[in-house]
Amino acid sequence: MAPVFPWTPSGLVSPDSPGAVLQLVRTAHASSRSEIARLTGISATTAATRVQALLDHGYLEEAGEGVSLGGRRPRQVRLRTTGGVVAAADLGGSHAALALFDLGGRLLVDRSASLRVQDGPESVLGWVHGQLAEMLDGLEGPAPLRAVTVGVPGPVDAQAGRVVTPARMPGWHGVDVRALLGRLVDVPVLVENDANLMAVGEYAATPEPGSHLVFLKAGSGIGCGVVIDGHLHRGARGAAGDISHASVGTDSDVPCSCGRIGCLDAVASGAAVTRDAAAAGLPVTDTTDVLRLAADGEPVSAQLLRSAGRATGEVLASVLNFFNPDTLVLGGRLSQAEPYVAGLRAVVYERCLPLATDALQVTVTRAGPLAGVIGGAHLALEHLFEPTRVNATVGSGAAGPATAS
């Protein structure tokens, strides 16, 4: 799997530095010393020096000879993907997906399991650590863990690694997930909102995603992730894309966890649909029961899902008019319900300007339940191979992530 984000020169990193050279190879823009020299404008000798430093520190490996363009065949190099793995855990309200990836982003193993996020951070993160340890033990040969990304179903201050006022995570407000899990795994831990991870994962899994993507996660709760020019957009504090507390035009008097009335999450989430279906006398205990009834043609459940889709479409129409993305991807369990998707699409095309929708791709998730862990792996790899971090490692003489113990 190719890295998500295209290589671009950074104003903070010299384009001929080891970190920038590694990015060229990681993103398949260059595979030989001559290509590196041509793209960066440095001499062949300097390009060879940079590549040798990256080979010595375990970031790259030789990959045979390439095709001759008139002279000697160029010696190829590629990212060294062995010698370590990254992990991702996508936590939901009642389930979790976990996976291990090699240093090139290739999925090695994944699993899903039931989870009670309301059991609290110490219990849940201890469980995550145990699951990852089992998965690591099951790999063939030694593969040290290099980084972990955790996705949670609530707002996250990504810089601080803390959960902030989550709606359905009692006991998690202000919790430093990075520190708690970091004490157990002793590697870098990244913390991100689950919808953001899914947006990154979906961008990676889409053959031609365009430059701008909006991902809707419609499950027990509702969230949204935004990718701009191939980069995850978090906003100033990490709240970008949180549409769950947007007000919708409804006569519902159900209070939201934030204390207001009429928030999208309180009206149109999977939890809200389940609540309304139970109030209507249907035999349901969770969103899966509602989806099953609707798939069997039960009219009340189908109408509730259609209404939830229309309410969500109202909010998304404003997002699409304002942001004008190339692609809208629908994910989460509600995206599996035809009445929900039909209601959402109808309102989006009713409320959006033609210029915002005439070339818009509206699709259901391609990555499916793995979207969050795929996105988590990519963010972990971006962290490990961030150019300034690579430069610091090479400059200090320390081993890179593919060789460090």
Short mmCIF file of C-alpha atoms in Angstrom, two decimals:
data_model
loop_
_atom_site.label_atom_id
_atom_site.label_comp_id
_atom_site.label_asym_id
_atom_site.label_seq_id
_atom_site.Cartn_x
_atom_site.Cartn_y
_atom_site.Cartn_z
CA MET A 1 0.00 0.00 0.00
CA ALA A 2 1.45 3.37 -1.00
CA PRO A 3 1.68 6.10 1.60
CA VAL A 4 -1.35 8.39 1.68
CA PHE A 5 0.25 11.76 1.38
CA PRO A 6 2.30 12.87 -1.62
CA TRP A 7 5.80 14.13 -0.98
CA THR A 8 6.09 17.90 -1.00
CA PRO A 9 9.09 20.00 0.03
CA SER A 10 8.73 21.49 3.49
CA GLY A 11 9.77 25.00 4.39
CA LEU A 12 11.22 23.55 7.60
CA VAL A 13 13.21 20.74 5.97
CA SER A 14 15.86 21.11 3.30
CA PRO A 15 14.77 19.17 0.20
CA ASP A 16 18.20 17.52 0.04
CA SER A 17 18.17 16.38 3.68
CA PRO A 18 18.05 12.65 4.57
CA GLY A 19 14.45 13.00 5.75
CA ALA A 20 13.31 14.61 2.51
CA VAL A 21 15.19 12.01 0.47
CA LEU A 22 13.47 9.23 2.43
CA GLN A 23 10.09 10.79 1.68
CA LEU A 24 10.90 10.71 -2.03
CA VAL A 25 11.56 6.98 -1.84
CA ARG A 26 8.62 6.23 0.50
CA THR A 27 6.15 7.93 -1.82
CA ALA A 28 7.57 6.23 -4.95
CA HIS A 29 8.77 9.48 -6.50
CA ALA A 30 12.31 8.13 -6.66
CA SER A 31 13.93 4.70 -6.53
CA SER A 32 17.54 5.42 -7.46
CA ARG A 33 20.32 7.82 -6.57
CA SER A 34 20.14 9.41 -10.01
CA GLU A 35 16.41 10.10 -9.64
CA ILE A 36 17.01 11.63 -6.21
CA ALA A 37 19.72 13.88 -7.64
CA ARG A 38 17.46 14.97 -10.49
CA LEU A 39 14.43 15.72 -8.31
CA THR A 40 16.33 17.56 -5.56
CA GLY A 41 18.91 19.32 -7.73
CA ILE A 42 21.83 18.00 -5.68
CA SER A 43 24.96 16.41 -7.09
CA ALA A 44 25.20 12.69 -7.71
CA THR A 45 27.83 12.47 -4.97
CA THR A 46 25.56 14.16 -2.41
CA ALA A 47 22.62 11.96 -3.40
CA ALA A 48 24.77 8.88 -2.93
CA THR A 49 25.89 10.16 0.50
CA ARG A 50 22.29 10.73 1.62
CA VAL A 51 21.22 7.30 0.43
CA GLN A 52 24.17 5.62 2.14
CA ALA A 53 23.29 7.31 5.44
CA LEU A 54 19.72 6.05 5.14
CA LEU A 55 20.99 2.55 4.31
CA ASP A 56 23.33 2.60 7.30
CA HIS A 57 20.53 3.62 9.67
CA GLY A 58 18.13 0.95 8.42
CA TYR A 59 15.64 3.22 6.68
CA LEU A 60 16.39 1.97 3.15
CA GLU A 61 17.65 -1.21 1.52
CA GLU A 62 19.12 -2.05 -1.86
CA ALA A 63 16.64 -3.40 -4.39
CA GLY A 64 18.68 -4.58 -7.36
CA GLU A 65 19.25 -2.81 -10.66
CA GLY A 66 16.78 -0.69 -12.58
CA VAL A 67 16.31 -0.14 -16.31
CA SER A 68 19.13 1.56 -18.17
CA LEU A 69 18.32 4.82 -19.93
CA GLY A 70 21.53 4.79 -21.94
CA GLY A 71 24.21 4.31 -19.32
CA ARG A 72 24.81 1.88 -16.52
CA ARG A 73 21.77 0.39 -14.89
CA PRO A 74 20.89 2.45 -11.80
CA ARG A 75 21.02 0.73 -8.45
CA GLN A 76 17.53 0.75 -6.96
CA VAL A 77 16.68 1.47 -3.34
CA ARG A 78 13.45 1.04 -1.42
CA LEU A 79 12.03 1.52 2.05
CA ARG A 80 13.08 -1.20 4.46
CA THR A 81 9.78 -2.52 5.73
CA THR A 82 11.08 -5.33 7.96
CA GLY A 83 12.40 -5.02 11.46
CA GLY A 84 9.32 -3.54 13.08
CA VAL A 85 5.58 -2.99 12.98
CA VAL A 86 3.09 -0.28 13.81
CA ALA A 87 -0.25 -0.94 15.48
CA ALA A 88 -3.64 0.72 15.30
CA ALA A 89 -6.67 0.34 17.56
CA ASP A 90 -10.00 1.81 16.48
CA LEU A 91 -12.26 1.90 19.54
CA GLY A 92 -16.02 2.23 19.29
CA GLY A 93 -18.71 2.33 21.92
CA SER A 94 -19.23 -1.43 21.89
CA HIS A 95 -16.57 -2.81 19.56
CA ALA A 96 -12.95 -2.41 18.54
CA ALA A 97 -10.81 -3.15 15.50
CA LEU A 98 -7.09 -3.76 15.96
CA ALA A 99 -4.37 -4.40 13.40
CA LEU A 100 -0.62 -4.63 12.85
CA PHE A 101 1.14 -3.27 9.75
CA ASP A 102 4.71 -3.47 8.52
CA LEU A 103 6.77 -0.31 8.05
CA GLY A 104 5.55 -0.01 4.47
CA GLY A 105 1.90 0.08 5.53
CA ARG A 106 1.07 -3.51 4.56
CA LEU A 107 -1.59 -5.15 6.73
CA LEU A 108 -0.14 -8.13 8.59
CA VAL A 109 -2.97 -9.18 10.89
CA ASP A 110 -6.23 -7.74 12.17
CA ARG A 111 -8.97 -8.68 14.57
CA SER A 112 -12.23 -7.27 15.88
CA ALA A 113 -13.79 -7.80 19.28
CA SER A 114 -16.58 -6.61 21.53
CA LEU A 115 -15.69 -3.77 23.87
CA ARG A 116 -17.38 -1.71 26.57
CA VAL A 117 -15.84 1.75 26.33
CA GLN A 118 -17.81 2.74 29.44
CA ASP A 119 -15.61 0.40 31.48
CA GLY A 120 -13.20 3.31 31.63
CA PRO A 121 -9.79 4.21 30.22
CA GLU A 122 -7.55 2.07 32.40
CA SER A 123 -9.56 -1.09 31.79
CA VAL A 124 -10.01 -0.45 28.05
CA LEU A 125 -6.41 0.56 27.36
CA GLY A 126 -5.14 -2.39 29.41
CA TRP A 127 -7.31 -4.61 27.22
CA VAL A 128 -5.90 -2.95 24.07
CA HIS A 129 -2.37 -3.62 25.31
CA GLY A 130 -3.20 -7.27 25.93
CA GLN A 131 -4.75 -7.69 22.49
CA LEU A 132 -1.75 -6.13 20.74
CA ALA A 133 0.65 -8.29 22.75
CA GLU A 134 -1.21 -11.43 21.62
CA MET A 135 -1.13 -10.28 17.99
CA LEU A 136 2.60 -9.52 18.17
CA ASP A 137 3.29 -12.94 19.67
CA GLY A 138 1.43 -14.53 16.79
CA LEU A 139 3.63 -13.02 14.08
CA GLU A 140 6.29 -15.10 12.39
CA GLY A 141 9.68 -13.94 13.57
CA PRO A 142 10.56 -10.98 15.81
CA ALA A 143 8.82 -7.74 14.90
CA PRO A 144 9.29 -5.03 17.53
CA LEU A 145 6.47 -2.57 17.97
CA ARG A 146 7.48 0.95 16.81
CA ALA A 147 4.36 3.07 17.29
CA VAL A 148 0.65 2.81 18.13
CA THR A 149 -2.31 4.91 17.05
CA VAL A 150 -5.53 4.82 19.06
CA GLY A 151 -8.82 6.10 17.67
CA VAL A 152 -11.61 6.99 20.11
CA PRO A 153 -15.27 7.84 19.47
CA GLY A 154 -15.10 11.37 20.84
CA PRO A 155 -13.34 14.72 20.45
CA VAL A 156 -9.57 14.61 20.83
CA ASP A 157 -6.94 17.24 21.41
CA ALA A 158 -4.48 15.45 19.11
CA GLN A 159 -1.47 17.50 20.18
CA ALA A 160 -2.05 16.77 23.86
CA GLY A 161 -3.30 13.20 23.34
CA ARG A 162 -6.35 13.87 25.53
CA VAL A 163 -10.04 13.06 25.11
CA VAL A 164 -12.23 16.15 25.51
CA THR A 165 -15.91 16.05 26.63
CA PRO A 166 -16.91 12.82 24.84
CA ALA A 167 -20.64 12.15 24.57
CA ARG A 168 -20.68 8.38 25.20
CA MET A 169 -17.44 7.73 27.06
CA PRO A 170 -18.13 8.19 30.78
CA GLY A 171 -14.95 8.65 32.76
CA TRP A 172 -12.83 9.58 29.72
CA HIS A 173 -13.00 13.39 29.80
CA GLY A 174 -9.52 14.86 30.05
CA VAL A 175 -7.85 11.44 30.05
CA ASP A 176 -4.29 11.43 28.71
CA VAL A 177 -4.58 8.36 26.51
CA ARG A 178 -1.06 8.88 25.17
CA ALA A 179 0.46 8.70 28.64
CA LEU A 180 -1.70 5.82 29.90
CA LEU A 181 -1.05 3.52 26.97
CA GLY A 182 2.51 4.79 26.54
CA ARG A 183 3.40 3.42 29.97
CA LEU A 184 2.30 -0.03 28.80
CA VAL A 185 3.84 -0.16 25.33
CA ASP A 186 6.88 2.16 25.71
CA VAL A 187 6.67 3.42 22.11
CA PRO A 188 5.19 6.61 20.61
CA VAL A 189 1.40 6.69 21.00
CA LEU A 190 -0.81 8.85 18.79
CA VAL A 191 -4.42 9.58 19.73
CA GLU A 192 -7.06 10.62 17.22
CA ASN A 193 -10.79 10.90 16.77
CA ASP A 194 -12.16 7.78 15.08
CA ALA A 195 -13.83 9.65 12.20
CA ASN A 196 -10.52 11.36 11.40
CA LEU A 197 -8.75 8.00 11.24
CA MET A 198 -11.48 6.63 8.99
CA ALA A 199 -11.15 9.63 6.67
CA VAL A 200 -7.41 8.98 6.30
CA GLY A 201 -7.98 5.26 5.83
CA GLU A 202 -10.64 5.84 3.22
CA TYR A 203 -8.43 8.29 1.37
CA ALA A 204 -5.73 5.61 1.28
CA ALA A 205 -8.14 2.94 0.06
CA THR A 206 -9.73 5.02 -2.72
CA PRO A 207 -8.00 4.63 -6.10
CA GLU A 208 -8.69 8.21 -7.21
CA PRO A 209 -9.88 10.11 -4.12
CA GLY A 210 -9.36 13.59 -5.52
CA SER A 211 -7.80 16.35 -3.46
CA HIS A 212 -10.59 16.96 -0.96
CA LEU A 213 -12.58 14.29 0.88
CA VAL A 214 -15.28 14.35 3.55
CA PHE A 215 -15.91 11.12 5.45
CA LEU A 216 -19.13 10.67 7.41
CA LYS A 217 -19.01 8.14 10.24
CA ALA A 218 -22.60 7.28 11.14
CA GLY A 219 -22.67 4.66 13.85
CA SER A 220 -23.76 4.80 17.47
CA GLY A 221 -22.60 8.41 17.26
CA ILE A 222 -22.00 10.72 14.33
CA GLY A 223 -18.67 12.17 13.29
CA CYS A 224 -16.95 13.58 10.25
CA GLY A 225 -13.37 13.63 9.00
CA VAL A 226 -11.93 16.06 6.47
CA VAL A 227 -8.96 15.57 4.12
CA ILE A 228 -7.64 18.65 2.30
CA ASP A 229 -5.02 18.33 -0.44
CA GLY A 230 -4.22 14.86 0.85
CA HIS A 231 -3.72 15.94 4.47
CA LEU A 232 -5.97 15.36 7.48
CA HIS A 233 -7.51 18.67 8.58
CA ARG A 234 -7.89 18.89 12.35
CA GLY A 235 -8.48 22.61 12.77
CA ALA A 236 -6.95 24.77 15.49
CA ARG A 237 -7.64 22.37 18.39
CA GLY A 238 -8.77 19.16 16.74
CA ALA A 239 -12.50 19.93 16.49
CA ALA A 240 -12.69 20.17 12.69
CA GLY A 241 -15.37 17.88 11.30
CA ASP A 242 -17.29 17.43 14.56
CA ILE A 243 -20.81 17.79 13.19
CA SER A 244 -22.46 15.86 16.02
CA HIS A 245 -23.59 19.03 17.79
CA ALA A 246 -24.80 20.90 14.73
CA SER A 247 -28.42 21.94 15.13
CA VAL A 248 -31.00 20.38 12.81
CA GLY A 249 -34.51 21.52 11.99
CA THR A 250 -36.59 19.16 14.10
CA ASP A 251 -39.24 19.31 16.79
CA SER A 252 -37.38 16.77 18.92
CA ASP A 253 -37.20 17.70 22.59
CA VAL A 254 -34.54 15.11 23.42
CA PRO A 255 -31.58 16.77 25.15
CA CYS A 256 -28.07 16.18 23.84
CA SER A 257 -25.12 15.32 26.05
CA CYS A 258 -23.92 18.90 25.53
CA GLY A 259 -27.09 20.23 27.20
CA ARG A 260 -28.72 21.65 24.08
CA ILE A 261 -31.78 20.47 22.18
CA GLY A 262 -31.84 19.42 18.54
CA CYS A 263 -28.22 18.36 18.03
CA LEU A 264 -27.62 15.96 15.16
CA ASP A 265 -26.20 13.29 17.46
CA ALA A 266 -29.30 13.36 19.67
CA VAL A 267 -31.63 13.15 16.67
CA ALA A 268 -30.00 11.03 13.98
CA SER A 269 -27.24 8.84 15.44
CA GLY A 270 -27.51 5.07 15.67
CA ALA A 271 -28.16 5.42 19.39
CA ALA A 272 -30.96 7.91 18.68
CA VAL A 273 -32.57 5.67 16.06
CA THR A 274 -32.41 2.70 18.44
CA ARG A 275 -33.97 4.79 21.21
CA ASP A 276 -36.83 5.91 18.96
CA ALA A 277 -37.40 2.41 17.61
CA ALA A 278 -37.66 1.00 21.14
CA ALA A 279 -40.07 3.80 22.07
CA ALA A 280 -42.20 2.78 19.08
CA GLY A 281 -42.44 -0.74 20.50
CA LEU A 282 -39.95 -2.47 18.22
CA PRO A 283 -37.86 -5.34 19.70
CA VAL A 284 -34.46 -3.63 19.47
CA THR A 285 -31.51 -3.24 21.80
CA ASP A 286 -28.91 -1.74 19.44
CA THR A 287 -28.37 -0.35 15.95
CA THR A 288 -27.82 -3.79 14.48
CA ASP A 289 -31.37 -4.78 15.47
CA VAL A 290 -32.78 -1.70 13.74
CA LEU A 291 -30.82 -2.42 10.56
CA ARG A 292 -32.02 -6.02 10.56
CA LEU A 293 -35.66 -5.01 10.89
CA ALA A 294 -35.35 -2.44 8.10
CA ALA A 295 -33.66 -4.98 5.83
CA ASP A 296 -36.62 -7.31 6.44
CA GLY A 297 -39.04 -4.60 5.31
CA GLU A 298 -40.32 -3.44 8.71
CA PRO A 299 -41.78 0.03 7.91
CA VAL A 300 -41.24 1.91 11.19
CA SER A 301 -37.53 1.12 11.36
CA ALA A 302 -37.12 2.03 7.69
CA GLN A 303 -38.84 5.37 8.25
CA LEU A 304 -36.71 6.15 11.29
CA LEU A 305 -33.56 5.44 9.29
CA ARG A 306 -34.76 7.59 6.39
CA SER A 307 -35.52 10.47 8.76
CA ALA A 308 -32.08 10.12 10.34
CA GLY A 309 -30.52 10.21 6.89
CA ARG A 310 -32.42 13.35 5.97
CA ALA A 311 -31.40 15.09 9.20
CA THR A 312 -27.78 14.18 8.56
CA GLY A 313 -28.10 15.36 4.97
CA GLU A 314 -29.22 18.79 6.20
CA VAL A 315 -25.97 19.27 8.08
CA LEU A 316 -23.81 17.74 5.37
CA ALA A 317 -25.34 20.03 2.74
CA SER A 318 -23.93 23.04 4.57
CA VAL A 319 -20.55 21.31 4.88
CA LEU A 320 -20.48 20.48 1.18
CA ASN A 321 -21.54 23.95 0.08
CA PHE A 322 -18.87 25.50 2.28
CA PHE A 323 -16.01 23.07 1.65
CA ASN A 324 -16.78 21.82 -1.89
CA PRO A 325 -14.99 18.43 -1.71
CA ASP A 326 -14.43 16.01 -4.58
CA THR A 327 -15.63 13.02 -2.61
CA LEU A 328 -18.17 12.28 0.12
CA VAL A 329 -17.77 8.85 1.70
CA LEU A 330 -20.45 7.34 3.93
CA GLY A 331 -19.21 4.97 6.62
CA GLY A 332 -20.34 3.48 9.90
CA ARG A 333 -23.16 1.00 10.44
CA LEU A 334 -25.94 3.33 9.31
CA SER A 335 -24.30 3.59 5.89
CA GLN A 336 -25.30 -0.06 5.38
CA ALA A 337 -29.00 0.87 5.45
CA GLU A 338 -30.54 1.82 2.12
CA PRO A 339 -33.26 4.04 3.67
CA TYR A 340 -30.62 6.06 5.56
CA VAL A 341 -28.42 6.53 2.49
CA ALA A 342 -31.41 7.38 0.28
CA GLY A 343 -32.68 10.00 2.72
CA LEU A 344 -29.23 11.56 3.07
CA ARG A 345 -28.54 11.69 -0.67
CA ALA A 346 -31.94 13.22 -1.40
CA VAL A 347 -31.39 16.13 0.98
CA VAL A 348 -27.80 16.69 -0.12
CA TYR A 349 -28.85 17.12 -3.73
CA GLU A 350 -31.87 19.23 -2.74
CA ARG A 351 -29.91 21.64 -0.55
CA CYS A 352 -26.53 21.90 -2.28
CA LEU A 353 -25.61 24.23 -5.10
CA PRO A 354 -25.24 22.43 -8.45
CA LEU A 355 -21.60 23.56 -8.60
CA ALA A 356 -20.96 21.69 -5.34
CA THR A 357 -22.53 18.41 -6.48
CA ASP A 358 -22.24 18.15 -10.27
CA ALA A 359 -18.85 16.40 -9.98
CA LEU A 360 -19.20 15.13 -6.41
CA GLN A 361 -18.57 11.43 -5.85
CA VAL A 362 -20.89 10.06 -3.16
CA THR A 363 -19.84 6.56 -2.20
CA VAL A 364 -20.18 4.06 0.60
CA THR A 365 -16.91 3.16 2.33
CA ARG A 366 -14.47 0.98 0.41
CA ALA A 367 -12.24 0.23 3.38
CA GLY A 368 -15.22 -0.79 5.52
CA PRO A 369 -14.48 -1.76 9.14
CA LEU A 370 -10.73 -1.50 8.49
CA ALA A 371 -10.83 2.19 7.57
CA GLY A 372 -9.93 3.33 11.08
CA VAL A 373 -6.96 1.01 11.54
CA ILE A 374 -5.65 1.74 8.04
CA GLY A 375 -5.78 5.45 8.85
CA GLY A 376 -4.15 4.84 12.21
CA ALA A 377 -1.28 2.94 10.61
CA HIS A 378 -0.65 5.72 8.12
CA LEU A 379 -0.52 8.36 10.83
CA ALA A 380 1.87 6.21 12.86
CA LEU A 381 4.15 5.80 9.86
CA GLU A 382 4.01 9.49 9.05
CA HIS A 383 5.11 10.12 12.64
CA LEU A 384 7.99 7.63 12.48
CA PHE A 385 9.26 8.87 9.13
CA GLU A 386 8.63 12.58 9.62
CA PRO A 387 11.60 14.30 7.92
CA THR A 388 12.85 16.30 10.91
CA ARG A 389 12.74 13.15 13.06
CA VAL A 390 14.68 11.21 10.42
CA ASN A 391 17.22 14.01 10.14
CA ALA A 392 17.71 14.04 13.91
CA THR A 393 18.20 10.27 13.99
CA VAL A 394 20.67 10.24 11.11
CA GLY A 395 22.54 13.24 12.52
CA SER A 396 22.84 11.65 15.96
CA GLY A 397 24.12 8.35 14.63
CA ALA A 398 21.25 6.44 16.26
CA ALA A 399 19.57 3.49 14.55
CA GLY A 400 16.36 4.11 12.63
CA PRO A 401 12.97 2.56 13.44
CA ALA A 402 13.64 -0.47 11.27
CA THR A 403 16.72 -1.43 13.29
CA ALA A 404 16.39 0.17 16.74
CA SER A 405 15.57 -2.29 19.52
#
